[in-house]
Amino acid sequence: MNFAGCPFTSASRLYNVEGSAHRTECFGATAGRIEQNTRVKIGGNPIEGFRKLKSWVASANQTGTDFPLENLPYGVFRKRGKTEAPRVGVAIGNQILDIGRCGQNGLFEGEADFAASACQAPSLNFLMSLGAPNCHALRVRITELLSEGSAELRDGELIPMDAAEMFLPCEIGDYTDFYASIHHATRVGKLFRPANPLHVNYKQLPIAYHGRSSSIVVSGAPVRRPKGQRGPDSFGPTESLDYEIEVAAFIGTASKLGEPVPIEAASAHLFGLCLLNDWSARDLQKWESQPLGPFLGKNFATSISPWVVPMEALEPYRTEAVSHDPPPLPYLSSVSDQQTGAFDITLEVWLNGERLSRGNFREMYWTFAQMVTHHTSNGCNLRVGDLLASGTASGAAEESRGCMLEINSGRFLEDGDEVILLGYCERDGLPRIGFGECRGTVTG
């Protein structure tokens, strides 16, 4: 069966999905073992009649797991303590499926086999560049291999997560950090411009700056306190080290130089999402940011979670985007993006075992489709593996403040502090899928 063009999950064959502009039905080889004809209204009412997939991997069925069968995020790993080359795997419960080894053992055919061969590379870039049909075929086959009742896997094709070392999932060429939360922008603006916290352009365009991809590190890597100019005639370690909880999107389909991406096509350029911590030295940032914006206050370290949740897995968690007043310019306007352009992702920040904040990504003012469209509106091209971050993901509620600067208690991070970011999608009638941890510890 040809799955080309089907944009939905592993499972696209297990959902009848009704979107604002289209309806897609896909069914695969495991139809006899997986419930079908479940109705999902993306961005609308809770699901009726959904039955959760079950895996023969017991940990994937446990309540609260980030990695049930409906998720299947990609990451790059190798066995801990080994010198073998890193390769692409898929998270399932507390295990990692070694896709390359499955391919060597003849468990894939056709498009799925072609995609599996790309998973022997030490990054996701090759797999992402193959396009949606190949990636979808691989996802369908992996779902079949891991579904309850399957007995095709052999010894050595599953590796316990605690026996694996994780790496950056992609070779990141360019990194752009947006400023897409109006609540974050307003709270920070009030600290410096109480009467007019938002700049006049905020509601007109997705504001962003270009970050430094060379200092992006995978979750668990230590974060050294940076030094820099803290003000006039003052150089030394930052005294105002902060975290920022963000969600970031990996580009899976490149765009051409000189050709803007229309908003109706923007989502097709996204491969998947991860969590991101935009570590920030506030004293350095404040002193250096005029007139060109952040530099050394930001580029010393950015942490990302090791698992990339595919857009396919996130489709059922799409929801209505925030309304704009005034309406965005026509090139940033789309009925379908307004109806389903946001994602229902709960975000949490934990500091030394204490939860500091809890919010939801659906409150962002600008969507990822609008970010892609604006980023390319002048003809700038995007490449496979580029990373677009949302900016601090804060909501309207006080408990959803996404950084210490917003909390405004006068406290900042100290040496030895451990920050853990968590994110997960959870809706009535749908399984919980998560992003895993984005963890970092401050060192002196």
CSV table of C-alpha atoms in Angstrom, one decimal:
chain,number,residue,atom,x,y,z
A,1,MET,CA,0.0,0.0,0.0
A,2,ASN,CA,1.3,3.5,-0.9
A,3,PHE,CA,1.3,5.9,2.0
A,4,ALA,CA,2.7,8.8,0.1
A,5,GLY,CA,1.1,12.1,1.0
A,6,CYS,CA,-0.6,10.9,4.2
A,7,PRO,CA,0.4,13.5,6.8
A,8,PHE,CA,-0.7,11.8,10.0
A,9,THR,CA,0.6,9.4,12.6
A,10,SER,CA,1.7,5.8,13.0
A,11,ALA,CA,-1.1,5.6,13.3
A,12,SER,CA,-2.5,7.6,10.6
A,13,ARG,CA,-4.1,4.3,9.8
A,14,LEU,CA,-5.8,4.2,13.1
A,15,TYR,CA,-7.4,7.6,12.9
A,16,ASN,CA,-10.1,9.1,10.7
A,17,VAL,CA,-8.8,12.6,11.0
A,18,GLU,CA,-11.1,15.6,10.3
A,19,GLY,CA,-9.1,18.8,9.9
A,20,SER,CA,-10.3,22.2,8.9
A,21,ALA,CA,-9.4,21.8,5.3
A,22,HIS,CA,-9.2,18.1,4.6
A,23,ARG,CA,-10.0,14.6,5.7
A,24,THR,CA,-7.4,11.8,5.4
A,25,GLU,CA,-7.9,8.1,6.0
A,26,CYS,CA,-4.9,5.7,5.9
A,27,PHE,CA,-4.8,2.1,6.8
A,28,GLY,CA,-1.8,-0.2,7.0
A,29,ALA,CA,-0.8,-3.8,7.3
A,30,THR,CA,-1.5,-4.2,10.9
A,31,ALA,CA,-5.2,-3.2,10.6
A,32,GLY,CA,-6.2,-6.5,12.0
A,33,ARG,CA,-4.5,-5.8,15.3
A,34,ILE,CA,-5.1,-2.0,15.6
A,35,GLU,CA,-8.4,-0.3,16.2
A,36,GLN,CA,-9.5,1.7,13.2
A,37,ASN,CA,-12.2,4.3,12.3
A,38,THR,CA,-11.7,6.3,15.4
A,39,ARG,CA,-12.8,9.9,14.9
A,40,VAL,CA,-10.4,12.7,15.8
A,41,LYS,CA,-11.3,16.3,15.3
A,42,ILE,CA,-8.0,18.2,15.4
A,43,GLY,CA,-8.3,21.4,17.3
A,44,GLY,CA,-11.8,20.5,18.3
A,45,ASN,CA,-13.7,18.3,20.7
A,46,PRO,CA,-12.3,15.3,22.6
A,47,ILE,CA,-12.0,12.0,20.8
A,48,GLU,CA,-14.8,9.6,20.8
A,49,GLY,CA,-14.2,5.8,20.8
A,50,PHE,CA,-10.4,6.0,20.8
A,51,ARG,CA,-8.6,2.9,22.0
A,52,LYS,CA,-5.0,3.2,23.0
A,53,LEU,CA,-2.4,1.2,21.1
A,54,LYS,CA,-0.7,-1.5,23.1
A,55,SER,CA,2.9,-2.7,22.7
A,56,TRP,CA,4.5,-5.9,23.7
A,57,VAL,CA,7.1,-3.6,25.3
A,58,ALA,CA,5.5,-3.5,28.8
A,59,SER,CA,7.0,-0.1,29.8
A,60,ALA,CA,5.4,1.6,26.8
A,61,ASN,CA,2.0,0.8,28.2
A,62,GLN,CA,2.6,2.2,31.7
A,63,THR,CA,0.7,5.2,32.9
A,64,GLY,CA,2.7,8.4,32.6
A,65,THR,CA,5.3,7.1,30.1
A,66,ASP,CA,6.6,9.7,27.7
A,67,PHE,CA,7.1,7.1,25.0
A,68,PRO,CA,4.0,5.0,24.2
A,69,LEU,CA,3.5,3.4,20.8
A,70,GLU,CA,1.7,6.5,19.5
A,71,ASN,CA,4.8,8.6,20.0
A,72,LEU,CA,8.0,6.9,18.5
A,73,PRO,CA,10.4,9.9,18.7
A,74,TYR,CA,13.8,9.7,17.0
A,75,GLY,CA,17.1,10.2,18.7
A,76,VAL,CA,20.8,9.4,18.2
A,77,PHE,CA,22.5,7.0,20.6
A,78,ARG,CA,25.2,4.4,21.2
A,79,LYS,CA,25.6,1.9,23.9
A,80,ARG,CA,27.2,3.5,27.0
A,81,GLY,CA,30.9,2.8,27.4
A,82,LYS,CA,31.3,1.6,23.8
A,83,THR,CA,33.3,3.3,21.0
A,84,GLU,CA,30.8,2.3,18.3
A,85,ALA,CA,29.5,5.0,16.0
A,86,PRO,CA,26.3,6.7,17.1
A,87,ARG,CA,23.2,5.9,15.1
A,88,VAL,CA,19.5,6.7,15.0
A,89,GLY,CA,17.0,4.9,17.3
A,90,VAL,CA,13.4,5.2,18.3
A,91,ALA,CA,12.2,5.5,21.9
A,92,ILE,CA,9.6,3.0,23.1
A,93,GLY,CA,8.8,2.9,26.8
A,94,ASN,CA,12.2,2.7,28.6
A,95,GLN,CA,13.9,1.1,25.6
A,96,ILE,CA,15.5,2.2,22.3
A,97,LEU,CA,14.8,0.4,19.1
A,98,ASP,CA,18.0,0.1,17.1
A,99,ILE,CA,16.6,0.8,13.6
A,100,GLY,CA,19.9,0.1,11.8
A,101,ARG,CA,20.2,-3.3,13.4
A,102,CYS,CA,16.6,-4.1,12.5
A,103,GLY,CA,17.4,-3.2,8.9
A,104,GLN,CA,20.5,-5.4,8.9
A,105,ASN,CA,18.2,-8.3,10.1
A,106,GLY,CA,15.9,-7.8,7.1
A,107,LEU,CA,12.9,-6.4,9.0
A,108,PHE,CA,12.1,-3.6,6.5
A,109,GLU,CA,11.1,-3.6,2.8
A,110,GLY,CA,10.7,-0.9,0.2
A,111,GLU,CA,10.4,2.7,1.3
A,112,ALA,CA,10.7,1.6,5.0
A,113,ASP,CA,14.0,-0.2,4.2
A,114,PHE,CA,15.3,2.9,2.3
A,115,ALA,CA,14.5,5.1,5.3
A,116,ALA,CA,16.0,2.5,7.8
A,117,SER,CA,19.3,2.6,5.9
A,118,ALA,CA,19.5,6.3,6.6
A,119,CYS,CA,19.2,5.5,10.4
A,120,GLN,CA,22.7,4.1,10.4
A,121,ALA,CA,24.0,7.7,10.1
A,122,PRO,CA,25.1,9.6,13.2
A,123,SER,CA,22.4,12.2,12.8
A,124,LEU,CA,18.8,12.5,11.6
A,125,ASN,CA,19.6,14.8,8.7
A,126,PHE,CA,19.8,12.0,6.1
A,127,LEU,CA,16.5,10.5,7.3
A,128,MET,CA,14.7,13.9,7.3
A,129,SER,CA,16.0,14.7,3.8
A,130,LEU,CA,14.3,11.6,2.4
A,131,GLY,CA,10.8,13.1,2.6
A,132,ALA,CA,7.5,12.3,4.2
A,133,PRO,CA,6.6,9.1,2.2
A,134,ASN,CA,9.7,7.3,3.3
A,135,CYS,CA,9.6,8.5,6.9
A,136,HIS,CA,5.9,7.5,7.1
A,137,ALA,CA,6.5,4.1,5.7
A,138,LEU,CA,9.3,3.6,8.3
A,139,ARG,CA,7.0,4.7,11.1
A,140,VAL,CA,4.2,2.4,10.0
A,141,ARG,CA,6.6,-0.6,10.0
A,142,ILE,CA,8.1,0.3,13.4
A,143,THR,CA,4.6,0.5,14.8
A,144,GLU,CA,3.9,-3.0,13.4
A,145,LEU,CA,7.1,-4.4,14.9
A,146,LEU,CA,6.4,-3.0,18.3
A,147,SER,CA,2.6,-3.7,18.5
A,148,GLU,CA,1.1,-6.3,20.8
A,149,GLY,CA,1.2,-9.6,19.1
A,150,SER,CA,4.3,-9.1,17.0
A,151,ALA,CA,7.2,-11.5,17.6
A,152,GLU,CA,9.6,-10.4,14.8
A,153,LEU,CA,12.3,-8.7,16.8
A,154,ARG,CA,15.4,-10.5,17.8
A,155,ASP,CA,17.9,-10.2,20.7
A,156,GLY,CA,19.9,-7.0,20.6
A,157,GLU,CA,17.4,-4.9,18.7
A,158,LEU,CA,16.2,-3.2,21.9
A,159,ILE,CA,18.6,-1.3,24.2
A,160,PRO,CA,17.6,-0.1,27.6
A,161,MET,CA,17.7,3.7,27.8
A,162,ASP,CA,19.8,3.6,31.0
A,163,ALA,CA,22.4,1.6,29.0
A,164,ALA,CA,22.6,4.2,26.2
A,165,GLU,CA,24.5,7.5,25.6
A,166,MET,CA,22.5,10.2,23.8
A,167,PHE,CA,23.9,12.7,21.3
A,168,LEU,CA,22.5,15.7,19.5
A,169,PRO,CA,19.8,14.4,17.2
A,170,CYS,CA,20.8,16.5,14.2
A,171,GLU,CA,23.7,18.3,12.6
A,172,ILE,CA,22.3,21.8,13.2
A,173,GLY,CA,23.4,24.3,10.5
A,174,ASP,CA,21.5,27.4,11.5
A,175,TYR,CA,19.6,28.2,14.7
A,176,THR,CA,17.0,31.0,14.9
A,177,ASP,CA,15.4,31.9,18.2
A,178,PHE,CA,12.0,33.7,18.1
A,179,TYR,CA,10.1,35.8,20.7
A,180,ALA,CA,6.7,34.3,20.1
A,181,SER,CA,5.0,34.5,23.6
A,182,ILE,CA,3.2,37.8,24.0
A,183,HIS,CA,2.9,37.1,27.8
A,184,HIS,CA,6.7,36.8,28.1
A,185,ALA,CA,7.3,39.9,26.0
A,186,THR,CA,4.8,41.8,28.0
A,187,ARG,CA,6.2,40.8,31.4
A,188,VAL,CA,9.8,41.5,30.4
A,189,GLY,CA,8.8,44.8,28.7
A,190,LYS,CA,7.1,46.0,31.9
A,191,LEU,CA,10.5,45.7,33.7
A,192,PHE,CA,12.1,48.2,31.4
A,193,ARG,CA,9.1,50.1,29.8
A,194,PRO,CA,6.2,49.9,32.3
A,195,ALA,CA,4.0,52.3,30.2
A,196,ASN,CA,4.6,50.6,26.9
A,197,PRO,CA,5.9,47.0,27.5
A,198,LEU,CA,5.4,45.8,23.9
A,199,HIS,CA,7.4,47.3,21.0
A,200,VAL,CA,5.2,48.7,18.3
A,201,ASN,CA,6.2,45.9,15.9
A,202,TYR,CA,5.4,42.9,18.2
A,203,LYS,CA,1.9,42.2,16.9
A,204,GLN,CA,3.0,42.8,13.3
A,205,LEU,CA,5.7,40.1,12.8
A,206,PRO,CA,7.4,37.2,14.6
A,207,ILE,CA,10.5,38.8,16.1
A,208,ALA,CA,13.7,36.7,16.2
A,209,TYR,CA,17.4,36.7,16.3
A,210,HIS,CA,20.0,34.3,14.8
A,211,GLY,CA,21.7,32.2,17.5
A,212,ARG,CA,24.8,30.1,17.6
A,213,SER,CA,24.4,26.5,16.6
A,214,SER,CA,28.0,25.5,17.6
A,215,SER,CA,27.1,25.8,21.3
A,216,ILE,CA,23.9,23.8,21.2
A,217,VAL,CA,24.3,20.8,23.5
A,218,VAL,CA,22.3,17.7,24.3
A,219,SER,CA,20.4,17.2,27.5
A,220,GLY,CA,22.7,16.3,30.4
A,221,ALA,CA,25.7,18.3,29.3
A,222,PRO,CA,27.0,20.6,32.0
A,223,VAL,CA,26.5,24.4,31.5
A,224,ARG,CA,29.5,26.5,32.5
A,225,ARG,CA,28.8,29.9,34.0
A,226,PRO,CA,29.9,32.4,31.3
A,227,LYS,CA,32.0,35.4,31.8
A,228,GLY,CA,31.5,38.7,30.1
A,229,GLN,CA,31.0,42.4,30.4
A,230,ARG,CA,28.3,43.0,33.1
A,231,GLY,CA,28.2,46.7,32.8
A,232,PRO,CA,30.5,49.7,32.5
A,233,ASP,CA,34.1,48.7,33.4
A,234,SER,CA,32.9,45.3,34.8
A,235,PHE,CA,34.1,41.9,33.5
A,236,GLY,CA,33.6,38.6,35.2
A,237,PRO,CA,31.2,35.6,35.7
A,238,THR,CA,27.6,36.4,35.2
A,239,GLU,CA,25.6,37.1,38.4
A,240,SER,CA,22.2,36.7,36.7
A,241,LEU,CA,22.2,33.3,35.0
A,242,ASP,CA,18.7,32.3,33.9
A,243,TYR,CA,16.9,29.5,32.0
A,244,GLU,CA,14.2,29.8,29.4
A,245,ILE,CA,11.8,27.0,28.5
A,246,GLU,CA,11.1,26.8,24.8
A,247,VAL,CA,9.9,24.4,22.2
A,248,ALA,CA,11.9,24.1,19.0
A,249,ALA,CA,11.2,22.7,15.5
A,250,PHE,CA,13.6,20.9,13.2
A,251,ILE,CA,13.4,21.7,9.5
A,252,GLY,CA,13.0,18.5,7.5
A,253,THR,CA,12.3,19.9,4.1
A,254,ALA,CA,14.6,22.6,2.7
A,255,SER,CA,13.4,25.7,0.9
A,256,LYS,CA,15.2,27.4,-2.0
A,257,LEU,CA,17.1,30.6,-1.8
A,258,GLY,CA,15.0,33.5,-3.1
A,259,GLU,CA,11.7,31.6,-2.8
A,260,PRO,CA,9.5,32.4,0.2
A,261,VAL,CA,7.5,29.6,1.7
A,262,PRO,CA,3.7,30.5,1.7
A,263,ILE,CA,2.0,29.9,5.0
A,264,GLU,CA,-0.2,27.2,3.6
A,265,ALA,CA,2.9,25.1,2.8
A,266,ALA,CA,5.0,26.0,5.9
A,267,SER,CA,4.0,23.1,8.2
A,268,ALA,CA,5.2,20.6,5.5
A,269,HIS,CA,8.8,21.9,6.1
A,270,LEU,CA,8.8,20.8,9.8
A,271,PHE,CA,10.0,17.3,10.8
A,272,GLY,CA,9.5,17.3,14.5
A,273,LEU,CA,9.7,19.2,17.8
A,274,CYS,CA,12.0,19.0,20.9
A,275,LEU,CA,12.4,21.0,24.1
A,276,LEU,CA,15.0,23.7,24.3
A,277,ASN,CA,16.6,25.7,27.2
A,278,ASP,CA,17.9,29.0,26.1
A,279,TRP,CA,20.4,29.7,28.9
A,280,SER,CA,20.7,33.4,29.4
A,281,ALA,CA,23.2,35.7,31.2
A,282,ARG,CA,20.8,38.6,32.0
A,283,ASP,CA,23.5,41.1,33.1
A,284,LEU,CA,25.6,40.5,30.0
A,285,GLN,CA,22.5,40.5,27.8
A,286,LYS,CA,21.2,43.8,29.2
A,287,TRP,CA,24.5,45.6,28.8
A,288,GLU,CA,25.3,44.4,25.3
A,289,SER,CA,21.9,44.2,23.6
A,290,GLN,CA,21.7,47.9,22.4
A,291,PRO,CA,21.5,48.4,19.6
A,292,LEU,CA,21.8,45.0,17.8
A,293,GLY,CA,20.3,42.5,20.3
A,294,PRO,CA,21.7,39.5,22.3
A,295,PHE,CA,25.2,38.2,21.7
A,296,LEU,CA,27.5,36.7,24.5
A,297,GLY,CA,24.6,36.7,26.9
A,298,LYS,CA,23.0,33.9,24.9
A,299,ASN,CA,25.5,32.1,22.8
A,300,PHE,CA,27.5,30.3,25.5
A,301,ALA,CA,25.1,27.3,25.7
A,302,THR,CA,21.7,26.1,24.5
A,303,SER,CA,20.4,22.7,25.7
A,304,ILE,CA,17.9,20.5,23.7
A,305,SER,CA,16.2,17.3,24.6
A,306,PRO,CA,17.6,14.2,22.8
A,307,TRP,CA,14.3,13.0,21.4
A,308,VAL,CA,12.6,14.6,18.4
A,309,VAL,CA,8.8,14.0,18.4
A,310,PRO,CA,7.7,13.7,14.7
A,311,MET,CA,5.0,16.1,13.5
A,312,GLU,CA,2.9,13.0,12.7
A,313,ALA,CA,2.7,12.0,16.3
A,314,LEU,CA,1.7,15.6,17.2
A,315,GLU,CA,-1.2,15.9,14.7
A,316,PRO,CA,-4.0,14.9,17.1
A,317,TYR,CA,-2.8,17.5,19.6
A,318,ARG,CA,-3.1,20.5,17.3
A,319,THR,CA,-5.5,23.2,18.5
A,320,GLU,CA,-6.7,26.6,17.7
A,321,ALA,CA,-4.1,29.4,17.6
A,322,VAL,CA,-4.3,32.6,19.6
A,323,SER,CA,-6.4,35.3,17.9
A,324,HIS,CA,-4.6,38.4,16.7
A,325,ASP,CA,-5.6,42.0,17.2
A,326,PRO,CA,-4.9,43.6,14.8
A,327,PRO,CA,-5.1,40.7,12.3
A,328,PRO,CA,-1.7,39.7,10.8
A,329,LEU,CA,-0.7,40.8,7.3
A,330,PRO,CA,-2.0,38.6,4.5
A,331,TYR,CA,1.2,36.6,4.1
A,332,LEU,CA,1.0,35.5,7.7
A,333,SER,CA,-2.7,34.7,7.6
A,334,SER,CA,-4.2,31.3,7.0
A,335,VAL,CA,-7.6,30.0,8.1
A,336,SER,CA,-6.3,26.5,8.6
A,337,ASP,CA,-3.3,27.7,10.6
A,338,GLN,CA,-5.6,29.8,12.8
A,339,GLN,CA,-7.8,26.8,13.4
A,340,THR,CA,-5.1,24.1,14.0
A,341,GLY,CA,-1.7,25.9,14.0
A,342,ALA,CA,-1.1,25.7,17.8
A,343,PHE,CA,-0.1,22.6,19.8
A,344,ASP,CA,-1.5,21.5,23.2
A,345,ILE,CA,1.8,20.8,25.0
A,346,THR,CA,2.1,21.1,28.8
A,347,LEU,CA,5.4,22.6,29.8
A,348,GLU,CA,7.1,22.4,33.2
A,349,VAL,CA,10.3,23.7,34.7
A,350,TRP,CA,11.9,22.0,37.7
A,351,LEU,CA,14.8,23.4,39.7
A,352,ASN,CA,16.6,21.1,42.1
A,353,GLY,CA,13.5,18.9,42.4
A,354,GLU,CA,11.0,21.7,42.9
A,355,ARG,CA,8.5,22.7,40.2
A,356,LEU,CA,8.8,26.4,39.4
A,357,SER,CA,6.4,26.7,36.5
A,358,ARG,CA,3.7,24.9,34.5
A,359,GLY,CA,2.1,26.3,31.3
A,360,ASN,CA,0.9,25.3,27.9
A,361,PHE,CA,2.5,25.9,24.5
A,362,ARG,CA,-0.9,26.6,22.9
A,363,GLU,CA,-0.8,30.2,24.4
A,364,MET,CA,2.0,31.3,22.0
A,365,TYR,CA,1.1,34.4,20.0
A,366,TRP,CA,2.9,33.2,16.8
A,367,THR,CA,2.7,29.6,15.3
A,368,PHE,CA,5.6,27.7,13.9
A,369,ALA,CA,4.0,28.0,10.4
A,370,GLN,CA,4.1,31.8,10.8
A,371,MET,CA,7.7,31.6,11.9
A,372,VAL,CA,8.7,29.6,8.9
A,373,THR,CA,6.8,31.9,6.5
A,374,HIS,CA,8.2,35.1,8.0
A,375,HIS,CA,11.7,33.6,8.2
A,376,THR,CA,11.7,32.9,4.4
A,377,SER,CA,9.6,35.9,3.4
A,378,ASN,CA,12.7,37.8,2.2
A,379,GLY,CA,13.9,34.8,0.2
A,380,CYS,CA,16.1,33.4,3.0
A,381,ASN,CA,16.4,29.6,2.5
A,382,LEU,CA,16.0,27.0,5.2
A,383,ARG,CA,18.1,23.8,5.2
A,384,VAL,CA,17.5,20.3,6.6
A,385,GLY,CA,18.5,20.3,10.2
A,386,ASP,CA,18.0,24.0,10.9
A,387,LEU,CA,16.5,24.7,14.3
A,388,LEU,CA,13.7,27.2,14.9
A,389,ALA,CA,13.1,27.9,18.6
A,390,SER,CA,9.9,29.5,19.9
A,391,GLY,CA,11.3,31.9,22.5
A,392,THR,CA,10.3,31.6,26.1
A,393,ALA,CA,7.0,29.8,26.3
A,394,SER,CA,5.1,31.7,29.0
A,395,GLY,CA,1.3,31.8,29.5
A,396,ALA,CA,-1.1,34.3,31.0
A,397,ALA,CA,-1.2,32.7,34.5
A,398,GLU,CA,1.5,33.6,37.0
A,399,GLU,CA,2.4,29.9,37.4
A,400,SER,CA,3.3,29.7,33.7
A,401,ARG,CA,6.1,32.2,33.8
A,402,GLY,CA,8.9,30.6,31.7
A,403,CYS,CA,12.1,32.1,33.2
A,404,MET,CA,13.4,33.6,36.4
A,405,LEU,CA,13.5,37.1,34.9
A,406,GLU,CA,9.7,36.9,34.7
A,407,ILE,CA,9.3,35.4,38.1
A,408,ASN,CA,11.2,38.6,39.3
A,409,SER,CA,12.1,37.3,42.7
A,410,GLY,CA,15.6,38.6,42.5
A,411,ARG,CA,17.0,35.1,42.4
A,412,PHE,CA,19.0,33.6,39.6
A,413,LEU,CA,20.8,30.3,39.1
A,414,GLU,CA,23.7,29.3,41.3
A,415,ASP,CA,26.5,26.9,40.7
A,416,GLY,CA,25.3,23.3,41.2
A,417,ASP,CA,21.7,24.1,40.3
A,418,GLU,CA,20.0,21.5,38.1
A,419,VAL,CA,17.2,22.7,35.7
A,420,ILE,CA,14.9,20.1,34.1
A,421,LEU,CA,12.4,21.0,31.4
A,422,LEU,CA,9.5,18.6,30.7
A,423,GLY,CA,6.9,18.7,28.0
A,424,TYR,CA,4.0,16.4,27.2
A,425,CYS,CA,0.7,16.3,25.2
A,426,GLU,CA,-2.3,15.1,27.2
A,427,ARG,CA,-5.9,15.3,26.1
A,428,ASP,CA,-9.2,13.5,27.0
A,429,GLY,CA,-9.5,10.5,24.8
A,430,LEU,CA,-5.9,10.5,23.6
A,431,PRO,CA,-2.7,8.9,24.9
A,432,ARG,CA,-0.1,10.9,26.7
A,433,ILE,CA,3.0,11.5,24.7
A,434,GLY,CA,6.1,13.3,26.0
A,435,PHE,CA,9.4,14.8,24.9
A,436,GLY,CA,11.6,13.3,27.6
A,437,GLU,CA,13.8,15.6,29.7
A,438,CYS,CA,15.9,18.6,28.8
A,439,ARG,CA,18.4,18.7,31.7
A,440,GLY,CA,21.3,20.9,32.6
A,441,THR,CA,23.5,21.5,35.7
A,442,VAL,CA,25.3,24.8,36.2
A,443,THR,CA,29.0,24.6,36.9
A,444,GLY,CA,31.4,27.3,37.9
